[in-house]
Amino acid sequence: MINFNVPPYTGNEMKYIMQAVEAQKICGDGQFTKKCNEWIEKKTSCNKALLTTSCTHATELAALLADIKPGDEVIMPSYTFVSTADAFVLRGAVPVFVDIRPDTMNIDENKIEDAITDKTRAIVPVHYAGVGCEMDVIMDIAKRHNLLVIEDAAQGVMSTYKGKALGAIADFGCFSFHETKNFSMGEGGALLMRDDKYVEAAEIFREKGTDRSKFFRGQVDKYRWVDYGSSYLPSDMNAAYLWAQLELADEITADRMKSYNRYRDAFKELAAKEQLELPYVPDYCEHNAHMFYIKTANLAERTELISYLKEQGVLAVFHYVPLHTAPAGIKYARFNGTDEYTTKESDRLVRLPLYYNLSDSDAEYIIDKVKQFYKNR
Ligand SMILES: *Cc1c(COP(=O)(O)O)cnc(C)c1O
């Protein structure tokens, strides 16, 4: 069986975890957490990055920093993972979904303005498959309407939009280091901040509402409860695991890109014959080969393809069930405008196995089986 995902592993993880253990500092904000934060800051040119326990928690932190209140509205695509919406629903806000573009599967920037009301506080673009949303347009809308922008860059580590790192373009960016992402610590993430003004508040929210971060820097002589907050800092053992991957980020990305390009090249002919559709990447977006998907003709064909591949020992998957059609989406959110593409395009999409060190022979086998499926039609 060829798995859909194998968590990335470079070989240095256990060595670094042992170093964290030997330093007798396995709680949060140890040496490896600092290395990871600095790596993100350097790589993305954001002002400050803080490792968190997940991307979900990074988004919760962003919602706290944005001071999202009950009744506020937050604009986002419906075609996304639940966490994008959850973080704001937890603050009592209403996610307002707008349609996606059928080409990139990202939020349609031209449909955002129509969804703005006097309750709108923020826009949350999701960089699907590590391909950047139209950030110039989105940032301009936000500026004109005085809204904050929070990038869900869970899938976008190492990707750029017009030369700028995803996650570092807007007010806040959220990375995921879940085991299904390009770089992993099991469960984990990071909050990226563009401006200095949020850093102190972020440290406080992340550390149970205390000024412990200041205390450790020697800026105050005891740490106290100064605001509400929660616990969003990961153990340094997890950060040690992540460090082994960030250190080799170029190598991991190059390897994923090799598999991505192999798929893309192999299916060019089928795409030219319009039997399937390939992912579209605007030429000013540099992606990170987070995923490779194809689009089938319709839902029935996708169901057949997935079950055919399974019979052949290949696990291919689809996602997401659009949030506005899910029970919690109906309860907590609303869709602005018409769902022209969200449901239709998500029904057609299927992801093929893509992970660090996917072998050439496995990739060739998968390609062969997909081609076989279309030959028999
Ligand atoms: C994976 C993912 C998340 C959640 O990440 P966690 O680290 O598991 O919380 C959020 N948004 C998107 C688009 C994702 O792909």
Coordinates of C-alpha atoms and ligand atoms in Angstrom, one line a residue:
M1 CA 0.0 0.0 0.0
I2 CA 1.3 3.5 -0.9
N3 CA 0.2 5.8 1.9
F4 CA -1.2 9.2 1.2
N5 CA 1.2 10.8 3.6
V6 CA 4.4 9.9 5.5
P7 CA 5.5 12.4 8.1
P8 CA 8.8 14.0 7.1
Y9 CA 11.9 12.6 8.8
T10 CA 15.4 13.8 8.1
G11 CA 17.4 11.6 10.5
N12 CA 18.6 14.4 12.9
E13 CA 15.4 14.6 14.9
M14 CA 16.4 12.2 17.7
K15 CA 19.8 13.8 18.1
Y16 CA 18.2 17.2 18.7
I17 CA 15.5 15.8 21.0
M18 CA 18.3 14.3 23.1
Q19 CA 20.1 17.6 23.2
A20 CA 16.9 19.3 24.5
V21 CA 16.6 16.6 27.1
E22 CA 20.2 16.9 28.1
A23 CA 19.9 20.6 28.5
Q24 CA 17.2 19.9 31.0
K25 CA 14.9 22.3 29.3
I26 CA 12.0 20.5 27.8
C27 CA 9.3 23.1 28.5
G28 CA 8.5 25.9 26.1
D29 CA 10.9 28.6 24.7
G30 CA 14.1 26.6 25.0
Q31 CA 17.1 26.6 22.6
F32 CA 15.3 24.8 19.7
T33 CA 12.1 27.0 19.9
K34 CA 14.4 30.0 19.6
K35 CA 16.2 28.5 16.6
C36 CA 12.9 27.8 14.9
N37 CA 11.5 31.3 15.6
E38 CA 14.7 32.9 14.3
W39 CA 14.6 30.7 11.2
I40 CA 11.1 31.8 10.4
E41 CA 11.9 35.4 11.0
K42 CA 14.9 35.3 8.7
K43 CA 13.2 33.2 6.0
T44 CA 10.1 35.3 5.8
S45 CA 11.3 38.8 6.9
C46 CA 8.4 39.0 9.4
N47 CA 9.1 41.1 12.4
K48 CA 8.5 38.3 15.0
A49 CA 7.6 34.6 14.9
L50 CA 6.4 32.6 17.8
L51 CA 6.1 28.8 17.7
T52 CA 2.7 27.6 18.9
T53 CA 1.1 24.2 19.6
S54 CA -0.7 24.3 16.3
C55 CA -1.8 26.5 13.4
T56 CA -5.2 26.4 14.9
H57 CA -3.7 27.9 18.1
A58 CA -1.8 30.5 16.0
T59 CA -5.0 31.5 14.4
E60 CA -6.7 31.7 17.8
L61 CA -3.8 34.0 19.0
A62 CA -4.3 36.2 15.9
A63 CA -8.0 36.4 16.7
L64 CA -7.2 37.5 20.3
L65 CA -4.7 40.1 19.0
A66 CA -7.2 41.4 16.5
D67 CA -9.6 41.8 19.4
I68 CA -12.3 40.0 17.6
K69 CA -15.6 40.3 19.6
P70 CA -19.0 38.6 19.6
G71 CA -21.0 39.6 16.5
D72 CA -17.9 40.7 14.5
E73 CA -17.7 39.3 11.0
V74 CA -14.6 37.7 9.4
I75 CA -14.4 37.1 5.7
M76 CA -12.9 33.8 4.5
P77 CA -13.4 31.0 2.0
S78 CA -15.7 28.1 2.7
Y79 CA -13.2 25.8 1.0
T80 CA -10.8 25.5 3.9
F81 CA -9.9 23.4 7.0
V82 CA -12.2 23.9 10.0
S83 CA -9.6 25.7 12.0
T84 CA -9.8 28.8 9.9
A85 CA -13.3 29.3 11.0
D86 CA -13.1 27.8 14.5
A87 CA -10.6 30.4 15.8
F88 CA -13.1 33.2 15.2
V89 CA -16.2 31.3 16.2
L90 CA -14.6 30.7 19.6
R91 CA -14.5 34.5 20.0
G92 CA -18.2 34.8 19.1
A93 CA -17.6 36.1 15.6
V94 CA -19.5 35.1 12.4
P95 CA -17.4 33.6 9.6
V96 CA -18.7 35.1 6.3
F97 CA -17.8 32.8 3.4
V98 CA -17.2 34.0 -0.1
D99 CA -16.7 31.9 -3.2
I100 CA -13.3 30.6 -4.5
R101 CA -11.6 31.0 -7.8
P102 CA -11.8 27.8 -9.8
D103 CA -8.2 28.1 -11.0
T104 CA -6.2 28.3 -7.7
M105 CA -9.0 27.2 -5.3
N106 CA -8.2 30.4 -3.3
I107 CA -10.7 33.0 -2.1
D108 CA -12.0 35.1 -5.1
E109 CA -10.5 38.5 -4.3
N110 CA -13.1 40.1 -6.5
K111 CA -16.0 38.9 -4.3
I112 CA -14.6 40.1 -1.0
E113 CA -15.8 43.7 -1.1
D114 CA -19.4 42.7 -1.6
A115 CA -19.3 40.7 1.7
I116 CA -18.1 43.7 3.8
T117 CA -20.6 45.1 6.3
D118 CA -20.2 47.5 9.2
K119 CA -19.5 44.5 11.4
T120 CA -16.6 43.2 9.3
R121 CA -13.3 43.2 11.2
A122 CA -10.9 41.0 9.2
I123 CA -10.2 39.0 6.1
V124 CA -8.6 35.6 6.3
P125 CA -7.1 34.4 3.0
V126 CA -6.1 30.8 2.9
H127 CA -3.1 30.0 0.6
Y128 CA -4.4 26.7 -0.7
A129 CA -1.7 24.2 -1.7
G130 CA 0.9 26.8 -0.8
V131 CA -0.1 28.9 -3.8
G132 CA -0.5 32.6 -2.8
C133 CA -3.9 34.4 -2.8
E134 CA -4.1 37.7 -4.7
M135 CA -2.6 39.5 -1.7
D136 CA -2.1 42.9 -3.5
V137 CA -5.8 43.2 -4.1
I138 CA -6.7 41.8 -0.6
M139 CA -4.3 44.2 1.2
D140 CA -5.7 47.1 -0.8
I141 CA -9.3 46.2 0.1
A142 CA -8.3 45.9 3.8
K143 CA -6.6 49.2 3.8
R144 CA -9.6 51.0 2.2
H145 CA -12.0 49.5 4.7
N146 CA -9.7 49.5 7.7
L147 CA -9.7 45.7 8.2
L148 CA -7.1 43.4 9.5
V149 CA -5.7 40.6 7.4
I150 CA -4.8 37.2 8.8
E151 CA -3.1 34.8 6.4
D152 CA -3.9 31.1 6.9
A153 CA -0.5 30.0 5.6
A154 CA -0.8 26.6 7.1
Q155 CA 0.2 25.1 3.8
G156 CA 2.5 28.0 2.7
V157 CA 5.8 27.6 4.5
M158 CA 8.6 28.4 1.9
S159 CA 6.1 29.8 -0.7
T160 CA 6.2 33.4 -2.0
Y161 CA 3.8 35.8 -3.7
K162 CA 5.6 38.4 -5.9
G163 CA 8.8 37.6 -3.9
K164 CA 7.2 38.0 -0.5
A165 CA 7.0 35.1 1.9
L166 CA 3.4 33.8 2.5
G167 CA 2.5 34.4 6.1
A168 CA 4.6 37.6 6.3
I169 CA 2.5 39.9 4.0
A170 CA -0.5 40.7 6.2
D171 CA -0.9 41.8 9.8
F172 CA -0.7 38.2 11.0
G173 CA 0.3 34.9 9.4
C174 CA -0.3 31.3 10.7
F175 CA 1.9 28.3 9.8
S176 CA 1.2 24.7 10.5
F177 CA 3.8 22.1 11.4
H178 CA 1.3 19.2 11.7
E179 CA 2.6 15.9 10.5
T180 CA 0.8 16.3 7.2
K181 CA 2.6 19.5 6.3
N182 CA 5.9 20.1 4.6
F183 CA 7.8 20.5 7.9
S184 CA 6.6 18.9 11.0
M185 CA 6.8 18.7 14.8
G186 CA 3.9 16.3 15.1
E187 CA 1.5 19.0 16.2
G188 CA 2.6 22.5 16.0
G189 CA 2.5 25.9 14.3
A190 CA 3.7 29.5 14.4
L191 CA 2.3 32.9 14.6
L192 CA 4.0 35.5 12.4
M193 CA 3.6 39.2 13.1
R194 CA 4.4 42.0 10.7
D195 CA 4.4 44.8 13.2
D196 CA 6.2 45.3 16.5
K197 CA 3.1 46.6 18.2
Y198 CA 1.5 43.2 18.7
V199 CA 4.5 41.3 20.0
E200 CA 4.2 42.0 23.7
A201 CA 0.4 41.2 23.7
A202 CA 1.1 38.0 21.7
E203 CA 3.7 36.9 24.3
I204 CA 1.2 37.5 27.1
F205 CA -1.7 35.6 25.5
R206 CA 0.6 32.7 24.6
E207 CA 1.9 32.5 28.2
K208 CA -1.3 32.2 30.2
G209 CA -1.8 35.9 30.4
T210 CA 1.5 36.5 32.2
D211 CA 4.6 38.6 31.4
R212 CA 6.8 35.5 31.8
S213 CA 8.6 36.3 28.5
K214 CA 9.7 39.6 29.8
F215 CA 10.8 38.0 33.1
F216 CA 13.0 35.5 31.2
R217 CA 14.6 38.4 29.4
G218 CA 15.3 40.1 32.7
Q219 CA 13.0 43.0 31.9
V220 CA 10.9 42.5 35.0
D221 CA 11.9 41.0 38.4
K222 CA 8.9 38.8 38.8
Y223 CA 6.2 37.5 36.5
R224 CA 2.6 38.3 37.1
W225 CA -0.9 37.7 35.7
V226 CA -1.4 40.8 33.6
D227 CA -4.2 39.8 31.2
Y228 CA -6.3 36.9 30.1
G229 CA -4.6 34.3 28.0
S230 CA -4.0 30.6 27.4
S231 CA -1.1 28.2 26.8
Y232 CA 0.1 28.2 23.2
L233 CA 3.7 27.3 23.6
P234 CA 5.0 23.9 22.6
S235 CA 7.6 21.8 24.4
D236 CA 11.2 22.3 23.3
M237 CA 11.3 18.5 22.4
N238 CA 8.8 19.1 19.6
A239 CA 10.7 22.2 18.5
A240 CA 13.9 20.0 18.4
Y241 CA 12.1 17.7 16.0
L242 CA 11.1 20.6 13.8
W243 CA 14.6 22.1 13.8
A244 CA 15.9 19.0 12.2
Q245 CA 13.6 19.7 9.3
L246 CA 13.9 23.5 9.0
E247 CA 17.6 23.1 8.8
L248 CA 17.1 21.0 5.7
A249 CA 14.1 23.0 4.4
D250 CA 15.7 23.5 0.9
E251 CA 16.4 19.8 0.5
I252 CA 12.9 18.8 1.6
T253 CA 11.3 21.4 -0.7
A254 CA 13.5 20.3 -3.7
D255 CA 12.5 16.7 -3.1
R256 CA 8.8 17.5 -2.9
M257 CA 9.1 19.6 -6.1
K258 CA 10.7 16.7 -7.9
S259 CA 7.6 14.5 -7.2
Y260 CA 5.3 17.4 -8.0
N261 CA 6.9 18.1 -11.3
R262 CA 7.0 14.4 -12.2
Y263 CA 3.2 14.2 -11.7
R264 CA 2.6 17.4 -13.6
D265 CA 4.7 16.4 -16.6
A266 CA 3.3 12.9 -16.6
F267 CA -0.3 14.2 -16.8
K268 CA 0.2 16.9 -19.3
E269 CA -1.1 14.8 -22.2
L270 CA -4.3 13.9 -20.3
A271 CA -4.8 17.5 -19.5
A272 CA -4.3 18.5 -23.1
K273 CA -7.0 16.0 -24.1
E274 CA -9.2 17.6 -21.3
Q275 CA -9.5 14.3 -19.5
L276 CA -8.4 15.9 -16.3
E277 CA -7.3 19.3 -15.0
L278 CA -3.9 20.2 -13.5
P279 CA -3.2 22.7 -10.7
Y280 CA -2.7 26.3 -11.8
V281 CA 0.1 28.4 -10.3
P282 CA 0.3 32.1 -11.4
D283 CA 3.8 32.9 -12.6
Y284 CA 4.4 35.4 -9.8
C285 CA 3.7 32.8 -7.1
E286 CA 6.4 30.4 -6.1
H287 CA 4.9 27.4 -4.5
N288 CA 6.4 24.8 -2.1
A289 CA 5.0 21.6 -3.6
H290 CA 2.7 21.1 -0.6
M291 CA 0.3 19.0 -2.5
F292 CA -0.4 17.7 -5.9
Y293 CA -4.0 17.4 -7.0
I294 CA -5.9 16.7 -10.2
K295 CA -9.5 17.5 -11.0
T296 CA -11.7 14.9 -12.5
A297 CA -14.8 15.6 -14.6
N298 CA -17.2 15.4 -11.7
L299 CA -17.9 13.8 -8.3
A300 CA -18.9 10.4 -9.7
E301 CA -15.6 10.1 -11.7
R302 CA -13.6 11.1 -8.6
T303 CA -15.3 8.5 -6.5
E304 CA -14.5 5.9 -9.1
L305 CA -10.8 7.0 -9.4
I306 CA -10.3 7.0 -5.6
S307 CA -11.7 3.5 -5.3
Y308 CA -9.8 2.2 -8.4
L309 CA -6.5 3.6 -6.9
K310 CA -7.3 1.9 -3.6
E311 CA -7.8 -1.4 -5.3
Q312 CA -4.4 -0.9 -6.8
G313 CA -2.8 -0.1 -3.4
V314 CA -2.7 3.7 -3.7
L315 CA -4.3 5.9 -1.1
A316 CA -5.6 9.1 -2.7
V317 CA -7.8 11.5 -0.8
F318 CA -10.1 14.5 -1.2
H319 CA -11.0 17.4 1.0
Y320 CA -12.6 19.7 2.1
V321 CA -16.3 19.4 2.6
P322 CA -17.2 23.1 2.1
L323 CA -17.7 24.6 5.6
H324 CA -21.0 26.3 4.8
T325 CA -22.6 22.9 4.1
A326 CA -21.3 21.4 7.4
P327 CA -23.4 21.3 10.5
A328 CA -21.3 23.9 12.4
G329 CA -21.0 26.1 9.3
I330 CA -24.8 26.2 9.1
K331 CA -25.0 27.1 12.7
Y332 CA -22.3 29.7 13.1
A333 CA -21.6 31.1 9.6
R334 CA -23.1 32.4 6.4
F335 CA -22.2 32.4 2.8
N336 CA -22.3 35.8 1.0
G337 CA -23.2 35.7 -2.7
T338 CA -23.6 32.5 -4.6
D339 CA -21.6 29.2 -4.4
E340 CA -20.6 29.1 -8.0
Y341 CA -17.4 27.2 -7.6
T342 CA -16.8 26.2 -4.0
T343 CA -18.9 23.0 -4.0
K344 CA -18.5 22.2 -7.7
E345 CA -14.7 22.4 -7.8
S346 CA -14.1 20.8 -4.4
D347 CA -16.2 17.8 -5.6
R348 CA -13.8 17.3 -8.5
L349 CA -10.5 17.5 -6.6
V350 CA -8.4 14.5 -5.6
R351 CA -5.0 14.6 -4.0
L352 CA -2.3 12.1 -4.9
P353 CA 0.4 10.9 -2.4
L354 CA 3.1 13.5 -2.0
Y355 CA 5.6 13.5 0.8
Y356 CA 9.4 13.9 1.5
N357 CA 11.2 10.9 0.0
L358 CA 8.4 9.5 -2.0
S359 CA 10.3 7.0 -4.1
D360 CA 10.7 7.3 -7.9
S361 CA 9.2 3.8 -8.3
D362 CA 6.2 4.6 -6.1
A363 CA 5.6 7.9 -8.0
E364 CA 5.9 6.0 -11.4
Y365 CA 3.5 3.3 -10.1
I366 CA 0.9 6.0 -9.1
I367 CA 1.2 7.8 -12.4
D368 CA 0.8 4.5 -14.3
K369 CA -2.4 3.6 -12.4
V370 CA -4.0 7.0 -13.0
K371 CA -3.2 6.7 -16.7
Q372 CA -4.6 3.2 -16.7
F373 CA -7.8 4.5 -15.1
Y374 CA -8.3 7.1 -17.9
K375 CA -7.3 4.6 -20.6
N376 CA -10.2 2.4 -19.6
R377 CA -12.8 5.1 -19.8
Ligands
LIG1 C1 -3.5 22.0 8.4 C2 -4.3 23.3 8.2 C3 -4.7 24.0 9.4 C4 -4.6 23.5 10.8 O1 -3.3 23.2 11.2 P1 -3.0 22.6 12.6 O2 -1.5 22.8 12.8 O3 -3.3 21.1 12.5 O4 -3.8 23.3 13.6 C5 -5.4 25.2 9.2 N1 -5.6 25.6 8.0 C6 -5.3 25.0 6.8 C7 -5.6 25.5 5.5 C8 -4.6 23.8 7.0 O5 -4.2 23.1 5.9

